[in-house]
Coordinates of C-alpha atoms (C1' of nucleotides) in Angstrom, one line a residue:
Chain A
M225 CA 4.1 1.0 2.4
R226 CA 1.9 3.5 0.7
M227 CA -1.3 5.3 1.6
G228 CA -3.7 6.1 -1.2
E229 CA -4.0 9.7 -2.5
G230 CA -7.7 9.5 -1.6
V231 CA -6.9 10.1 2.1
E232 CA -5.3 13.5 1.4
W233 CA -8.2 14.4 -0.8
A234 CA -10.7 13.4 1.8
L235 CA -9.0 15.3 4.6
H236 CA -8.8 18.5 2.6
S237 CA -12.4 18.1 1.5
C238 CA -13.5 17.5 5.1
L239 CA -11.7 20.7 6.1
L240 CA -13.3 22.6 3.4
L241 CA -16.8 21.3 4.3
A242 CA -16.0 22.3 7.9
W243 CA -15.2 25.9 6.9
V244 CA -18.3 26.4 4.8
G245 CA -20.7 25.2 7.5
D246 CA -24.0 23.4 7.2
E247 CA -24.9 23.5 3.5
P248 CA -24.3 20.6 1.2
V249 CA -21.6 21.1 -1.4
P250 CA -21.5 19.0 -4.6
A251 CA -18.6 16.8 -5.3
A252 CA -17.9 18.6 -8.5
K253 CA -17.4 21.8 -6.7
L254 CA -15.2 20.3 -4.1
A255 CA -13.1 18.8 -6.8
E256 CA -12.9 22.1 -8.7
F257 CA -11.7 23.8 -5.6
H258 CA -8.6 21.6 -5.4
D259 CA -8.4 20.9 -9.1
L260 CA -9.1 17.1 -8.7
P261 CA -10.8 14.6 -10.9
S262 CA -14.4 15.1 -9.8
A263 CA -15.7 11.6 -10.5
Y264 CA -13.0 10.0 -8.5
L265 CA -13.3 12.4 -5.6
N266 CA -17.0 11.5 -5.6
K267 CA -16.0 7.9 -4.9
Q268 CA -14.0 8.9 -1.9
L269 CA -16.8 11.1 -0.6
Q270 CA -19.2 8.1 -0.9
A271 CA -16.8 6.2 1.3
L272 CA -17.0 9.0 3.9
A273 CA -20.8 8.8 3.6
R274 CA -20.8 5.1 4.1
A275 CA -18.7 5.5 7.2
G276 CA -21.1 8.0 8.7
I277 CA -18.7 10.9 8.5
A278 CA -20.5 12.8 5.8
D279 CA -24.1 13.0 4.7
S280 CA -24.9 12.7 1.1
I281 CA -27.8 14.8 -0.1
P282 CA -29.3 13.8 -3.4
G283 CA -31.3 15.9 -5.8
R284 CA -31.0 19.3 -7.4
R285 CA -29.3 21.2 -4.6
G286 CA -27.7 18.2 -3.1
G287 CA -24.0 17.5 -2.3
F288 CA -22.0 16.4 0.7
M289 CA -21.8 17.9 4.2
L290 CA -20.3 16.8 7.5
A291 CA -22.5 14.4 9.4
R292 CA -21.3 15.7 12.8
A293 CA -19.4 18.5 14.4
P294 CA -15.6 18.7 13.6
E295 CA -14.8 18.1 17.2
H296 CA -16.2 14.6 16.8
I297 CA -14.4 13.6 13.7
T298 CA -11.0 12.2 14.2
L299 CA -8.3 11.7 11.6
M300 CA -8.6 8.0 12.3
D301 CA -12.2 8.1 11.2
V302 CA -11.3 9.5 7.9
V303 CA -8.3 7.3 7.3
A304 CA -10.3 4.2 8.2
A305 CA -13.2 5.2 6.0
I306 CA -10.9 5.6 2.9
E307 CA -8.2 3.0 3.4
G308 CA -10.4 0.4 5.0
P309 CA -10.5 -0.9 8.6
D310 CA -8.0 -3.7 8.5
E311 CA -4.4 -3.4 9.6
A312 CA -1.4 -2.6 7.4
F313 CA 0.6 -5.6 8.6
R314 CA -1.3 -8.9 8.1
C315 CA 0.0 -12.0 9.7
T316 CA -0.4 -15.0 7.4
E317 CA 0.9 -17.5 9.9
I318 CA 3.9 -18.6 7.9
R319 CA 5.3 -19.9 11.2
Q320 CA 2.8 -22.8 10.8
R321 CA 3.9 -23.6 7.2
G322 CA 6.9 -25.6 6.0
Q323 CA 8.9 -26.9 8.9
G324 CA 6.5 -25.4 11.4
S325 CA 3.7 -27.6 10.2
V326 CA 5.1 -30.7 12.0
L327 CA 4.7 -29.0 15.4
P328 CA 1.6 -29.7 17.4
E329 CA -1.2 -27.2 16.8
R330 CA -1.3 -26.5 20.5
L331 CA 1.8 -24.4 20.3
F332 CA 0.2 -21.9 18.0
R333 CA -2.7 -21.0 20.2
Q334 CA -0.8 -17.9 21.3
P335 CA -0.6 -15.2 18.6
C336 CA 2.7 -14.9 16.6
G337 CA 5.2 -12.7 18.4
I338 CA 6.0 -10.8 15.2
A339 CA 2.3 -10.0 14.6
V340 CA 2.0 -8.8 18.2
A341 CA 5.0 -6.5 17.9
M342 CA 3.8 -5.1 14.6
A343 CA 0.2 -4.6 15.9
Q344 CA 1.6 -2.8 18.9
A345 CA 3.3 -0.3 16.7
E346 CA 0.3 0.1 14.6
L347 CA -1.8 0.7 17.7
A348 CA 0.5 3.7 18.5
W349 CA -0.2 5.1 15.1
R350 CA -3.9 4.6 15.4
R351 CA -3.9 6.3 18.9
A352 CA -2.1 9.3 17.5
L353 CA -4.7 9.6 14.7
K354 CA -7.6 9.2 17.1
A355 CA -6.1 12.0 19.3
Q356 CA -6.5 14.6 16.6
T357 CA -9.8 15.9 15.5
L358 CA -10.9 17.9 12.5
A359 CA -11.5 20.8 14.9
D360 CA -7.8 20.7 16.0
L361 CA -6.8 20.9 12.3
M362 CA -9.1 23.9 11.8
T363 CA -7.5 25.7 14.8
T364 CA -4.0 25.1 13.5
V365 CA -4.8 26.2 9.9
A366 CA -6.8 29.2 11.0
A367 CA -3.8 30.4 13.1
Q368 CA -1.2 29.6 10.5
N369 CA -3.0 30.6 7.3
P370 CA -6.1 32.6 7.9
A371 CA -6.1 33.9 4.3
A372 CA -6.7 30.4 3.0
V373 CA -9.8 30.1 5.3
E374 CA -11.1 33.4 4.1
R375 CA -10.6 32.4 0.5
A376 CA -12.5 29.2 1.1
R377 CA -15.5 31.1 2.6
R378 CA -15.5 33.6 -0.2
W379 CA -15.4 30.8 -2.8
H380 CA -18.4 29.2 -1.1
D381 CA -20.4 32.4 -1.2
L382 CA -19.6 32.6 -4.8
I383 CA -20.7 29.2 -5.8
R384 CA -23.7 29.4 -3.5
R385 CA -26.8 29.4 -5.7
Chain B
M120 CA -3.3 0.9 3.6
R121 CA -1.4 -2.3 3.0
M122 CA 2.1 -3.5 3.9
G123 CA 3.8 -6.0 1.5
E124 CA 4.0 -9.6 2.4
G125 CA 7.8 -9.3 2.1
V126 CA 8.0 -7.6 5.5
E127 CA 6.5 -10.7 7.3
W128 CA 8.8 -12.9 5.4
A129 CA 11.9 -10.8 6.1
L130 CA 11.1 -10.6 9.8
H131 CA 10.6 -14.4 10.2
S132 CA 13.8 -15.0 8.1
C133 CA 15.8 -12.6 10.4
L134 CA 14.5 -14.4 13.4
L135 CA 15.6 -17.7 11.9
L136 CA 19.0 -16.3 11.0
A137 CA 19.3 -15.1 14.6
W138 CA 18.6 -18.6 16.0
V139 CA 21.1 -20.4 13.9
G140 CA 23.9 -18.0 14.6
D141 CA 26.9 -17.0 12.6
E142 CA 26.8 -19.2 9.5
P143 CA 25.3 -18.2 6.2
V144 CA 22.1 -19.8 5.2
P145 CA 21.1 -20.0 1.5
A146 CA 17.9 -18.2 0.5
A147 CA 16.5 -21.5 -0.9
K148 CA 16.8 -23.1 2.5
L149 CA 15.2 -20.2 4.3
A150 CA 12.4 -20.3 1.8
E151 CA 12.0 -24.0 2.3
F152 CA 11.7 -23.6 6.0
H153 CA 8.6 -21.4 5.7
D154 CA 7.4 -22.9 2.4
L155 CA 7.9 -19.7 0.5
P156 CA 8.8 -19.0 -3.2
S157 CA 12.6 -19.0 -2.9
A158 CA 13.4 -16.7 -5.8
Y159 CA 11.1 -13.9 -4.4
L160 CA 12.4 -14.3 -0.9
N161 CA 15.8 -13.9 -2.3
K162 CA 14.8 -10.5 -3.6
Q163 CA 13.7 -9.4 -0.1
L164 CA 17.0 -10.7 1.4
Q165 CA 18.9 -8.7 -1.1
A166 CA 17.0 -5.6 0.1
L167 CA 18.1 -6.5 3.7
A168 CA 21.7 -6.8 2.4
R169 CA 21.5 -3.5 0.7
A170 CA 20.3 -1.9 3.9
G171 CA 23.2 -3.4 5.8
I172 CA 21.0 -5.6 8.0
A173 CA 22.3 -8.9 6.4
D174 CA 25.5 -9.9 4.7
S175 CA 25.3 -11.8 1.5
I176 CA 28.0 -14.4 1.0
P177 CA 28.4 -15.6 -2.5
G178 CA 29.9 -18.9 -3.7
R179 CA 29.4 -22.6 -2.9
R180 CA 28.8 -22.3 0.8
G181 CA 27.3 -18.9 0.6
G182 CA 24.0 -17.5 1.8
F183 CA 22.7 -14.8 4.1
M184 CA 23.5 -14.0 7.7
L185 CA 22.8 -11.1 10.0
A186 CA 25.3 -8.3 9.7
R187 CA 25.1 -7.3 13.3
A188 CA 23.9 -8.6 16.7
P189 CA 20.1 -8.9 17.1
E190 CA 20.2 -6.3 19.9
H191 CA 21.2 -3.8 17.2
I192 CA 18.5 -4.6 14.6
T193 CA 15.2 -2.9 15.2
L194 CA 11.9 -3.7 13.5
M195 CA 12.1 -0.3 12.0
D196 CA 15.3 -1.2 10.2
V197 CA 13.7 -4.3 8.6
V198 CA 10.5 -2.5 7.6
A199 CA 12.4 0.4 6.1
A200 CA 14.6 -2.0 4.2
I201 CA 11.7 -3.8 2.6
E202 CA 9.1 -1.2 2.2
G203 CA 11.3 1.7 1.4
P204 CA 12.3 4.8 3.5
D205 CA 9.6 7.2 2.5
E206 CA 6.4 8.0 4.5
A207 CA 3.1 6.3 3.9
F208 CA 1.2 9.6 3.7
R209 CA 2.6 11.8 1.0
C210 CA 1.5 15.4 0.8
T211 CA 1.1 16.5 -2.8
E212 CA 0.3 20.1 -1.8
I213 CA -3.2 20.1 -3.3
R214 CA -3.8 23.2 -1.1
Q215 CA -1.8 25.1 -3.7
R216 CA -3.8 23.9 -6.6
G217 CA -7.1 25.1 -8.0
Q218 CA -8.4 28.0 -5.9
G219 CA -5.4 27.9 -3.7
S220 CA -3.1 28.8 -6.6
V221 CA -4.3 32.4 -6.6
L222 CA -2.9 33.0 -3.1
P223 CA 0.6 34.4 -2.7
E224 CA 3.3 31.8 -2.5
R225 CA 4.4 33.3 0.8
L226 CA 1.5 31.6 2.6
F227 CA 2.7 28.2 1.8
R228 CA 6.1 28.4 3.3
Q229 CA 4.9 26.7 6.4
P230 CA 4.1 23.0 5.8
C231 CA 0.5 21.9 5.3
G232 CA -1.3 21.3 8.6
I233 CA -2.7 18.0 7.4
A234 CA 0.7 16.7 6.4
V235 CA 2.1 17.7 9.8
A236 CA -0.7 15.9 11.6
M237 CA -0.3 12.7 9.6
A238 CA 3.5 12.8 9.9
Q239 CA 3.2 13.1 13.7
A240 CA 1.1 10.0 13.8
E241 CA 3.5 8.2 11.6
L242 CA 6.3 9.3 13.8
A243 CA 4.6 7.5 16.7
W244 CA 4.5 4.4 14.6
R245 CA 8.2 4.6 13.7
R246 CA 9.1 5.2 17.3
A247 CA 7.3 2.1 18.4
L248 CA 9.1 0.1 15.7
K249 CA 12.4 1.5 16.6
A250 CA 11.9 0.6 20.3
Q251 CA 11.7 -3.1 19.6
T252 CA 14.8 -5.1 18.5
L253 CA 15.2 -8.5 17.1
A254 CA 16.6 -9.6 20.4
D255 CA 13.4 -8.6 22.1
L256 CA 11.4 -10.8 19.7
M257 CA 13.8 -13.6 20.4
T258 CA 13.1 -13.3 24.1
T259 CA 9.4 -13.3 23.6
V260 CA 9.3 -16.2 21.3
A261 CA 11.7 -18.3 23.3
A262 CA 9.6 -17.8 26.4
Q263 CA 6.3 -18.5 24.6
N264 CA 7.2 -21.2 22.2
P265 CA 10.6 -22.8 23.0
A266 CA 9.7 -25.9 20.9
A267 CA 9.7 -23.8 17.7
V268 CA 13.2 -22.5 18.6
E269 CA 14.4 -26.0 19.2
R270 CA 12.9 -27.1 15.9
A271 CA 14.7 -24.3 14.0
R272 CA 18.1 -25.3 15.5
R273 CA 17.6 -29.0 14.7
W274 CA 16.6 -28.1 11.2
H275 CA 19.8 -26.0 10.8
D276 CA 22.0 -28.8 12.1
L277 CA 20.3 -31.1 9.5
I278 CA 20.8 -28.9 6.5
R279 CA 24.3 -28.0 7.7
R280 CA 26.8 -29.5 5.2
Chain C
dG144 C1' 52.6 -36.9 0.3
dG145 C1' 51.8 -32.2 -0.9
dA146 C1' 50.8 -28.3 -4.0
dC147 C1' 48.8 -26.5 -7.8
dG148 C1' 45.5 -25.8 -11.7
dG149 C1' 41.1 -26.7 -13.7
dC150 C1' 36.4 -28.2 -13.0
dT151 C1' 32.0 -28.4 -10.9
dA152 C1' 28.3 -27.3 -8.1
dC153 C1' 26.2 -24.0 -5.8
dT154 C1' 25.1 -19.2 -4.6
dC155 C1' 23.7 -14.4 -5.2
dG156 C1' 22.0 -10.7 -8.4
dG157 C1' 19.5 -8.5 -11.6
dA158 C1' 16.6 -8.6 -15.9
dT159 C1' 12.1 -10.2 -17.2
dA160 C1' 6.8 -11.7 -17.1
dT161 C1' 2.2 -11.8 -14.5
dC162 C1' -1.3 -10.4 -11.4
dG163 C1' -4.2 -7.4 -8.5
dC164 C1' -5.2 -3.1 -6.7
dT165 C1' -5.3 1.7 -6.9
dT166 C1' -6.6 5.2 -9.9
dG167 C1' -9.7 7.1 -13.3
dT168 C1' -14.1 7.5 -16.2
dC169 C1' -18.7 6.9 -17.6
dC170 C1' -23.7 6.6 -17.6
dG171 C1' -28.1 5.6 -15.2
dA172 C1' -31.4 6.2 -11.1
dG173 C1' -33.3 9.4 -8.2
dT174 C1' -34.7 13.8 -6.3
dA175 C1' -36.0 18.5 -5.6
dA176 C1' -36.6 22.7 -7.7
dA177 C1' -38.7 25.1 -11.5
dT178 C1' -42.4 25.6 -14.8
dG179 C1' -46.7 25.8 -16.9
dC180 C1' -51.5 25.1 -16.6
dG181 C1' -56.0 24.9 -14.7
dG182 C1' -59.1 26.6 -11.2
Chain D
dC252 C1' -53.6 34.8 -7.5
dC253 C1' -52.9 29.9 -5.7
dG254 C1' -52.4 24.8 -6.0
dC255 C1' -51.0 20.9 -8.5
dA256 C1' -49.0 17.9 -12.1
dT257 C1' -45.2 17.7 -15.3
dT258 C1' -40.9 18.7 -16.9
dT259 C1' -36.2 19.5 -16.2
dA260 C1' -31.8 20.2 -14.5
dC261 C1' -28.7 18.6 -11.4
dT262 C1' -27.0 15.3 -7.9
dC263 C1' -25.3 10.9 -6.1
dG264 C1' -24.3 5.9 -6.9
dG265 C1' -22.5 2.1 -8.7
dA266 C1' -20.8 -0.4 -12.9
dC267 C1' -16.9 -0.3 -16.2
dA268 C1' -11.8 0.4 -18.1
dA269 C1' -6.6 1.7 -17.6
dG270 C1' -2.1 2.2 -15.4
dC271 C1' 1.1 0.9 -12.2
dG272 C1' 3.3 -1.3 -8.4
dA273 C1' 3.7 -5.6 -5.9
dT274 C1' 4.3 -10.5 -6.8
dA275 C1' 6.6 -14.3 -8.9
dT276 C1' 10.0 -16.4 -12.0
dC277 C1' 14.1 -17.3 -14.7
dC278 C1' 18.8 -17.3 -16.2
dG279 C1' 23.6 -15.4 -16.1
dA280 C1' 27.9 -13.9 -13.3
dG281 C1' 30.8 -15.2 -9.8
dT282 C1' 32.8 -17.7 -6.1
dA283 C1' 34.4 -21.5 -3.1
dG284 C1' 35.1 -26.1 -2.5
dC285 C1' 36.5 -30.5 -4.8
dC286 C1' 39.2 -33.5 -7.7
dG287 C1' 42.7 -35.0 -10.6
dT288 C1' 47.4 -34.4 -11.9
dC289 C1' 52.0 -33.4 -11.5
dC290 C1' 56.2 -32.7 -8.8

DNA sequence: GGACGGCTACTCGGATATCGCTTGTCCGAGTAAATGCGG
DNA sequence: CCGCATTTACTCGGACAAGCGATATCCGAGTAGCCGTCC
């Protein structure tokens, strides 16, 4: 199982947007900060905008900015925005195919036990992601690596027009 | 994020192997039971064998059988065998690229906060998978759909040579 | 009748194509600031 | 000097390609059972 790179990019970008505050930052600048392909990062940011996590400001001094306070953005929100809302494990009901297809349909009203078990595990994952907000991440990073935060703010002042 | 179909196939196949007991069942028969492409299912079963979950018996009356009791096979074992052992979220340390590359290397000794947060969530998922064994699944299914179990056993008697 | 050697059928196992999705790139639509002109 | 229309530069947004892993298939190596033959 593999999660797309976009999630990592989006999370770091959100963190950066959180540091610099309330002004929009262009996708190109965000990309430059982490040395990423700007056009592709733009795509991920669009996904964040569609999900209501970020606002996209068009025009000359446009860019992206967080749509709400970091306390109200969970990691789950970001992951779901980039990777899509559906579950990793998808039950295709193979129990009903082949030999299973001769059994009466009544028996399959209840969901497949395997699907239930997998969904349960995935729920634990989702819960853990929902429990952590962007603000929590900010606290951790600020305590552990304040120099990086300082650097981000300096950089923003520099590119500020 | 998306999990391969092979996981679902492998789980159902393991369950079937658990019902029929201690005799090897050829990959072709397992595939036939769920109406799956046999050659590809064979590949997944090989993965199970490499992981030590199943034994592969070569020769005329060969096939696959569980390598240990269902109580000692967790869902995590099966998922890891098929999908690979590494984490879904992979930190590529983009914090050290671009603007971050001018900071002293000392600051990056501690792991990236984002990676830690994601790993923590994934750990919850893994724990939930480890907590459920194949035997648990058997109990659930037997209680909920005993006819399917009966059907599986009948089928096995039928193809038994 | 029993044992042995060869044969055959069946199985796994890995090498080989094909497909779809993630990754990556490009150009056009749109907007807000800047600019120049007239009052 | 001030207000307004035009230009311009810069941004997002979605349409368009490429690379790579998952999906699917095939054939060869190897083994265990079966059969015929010989003792």
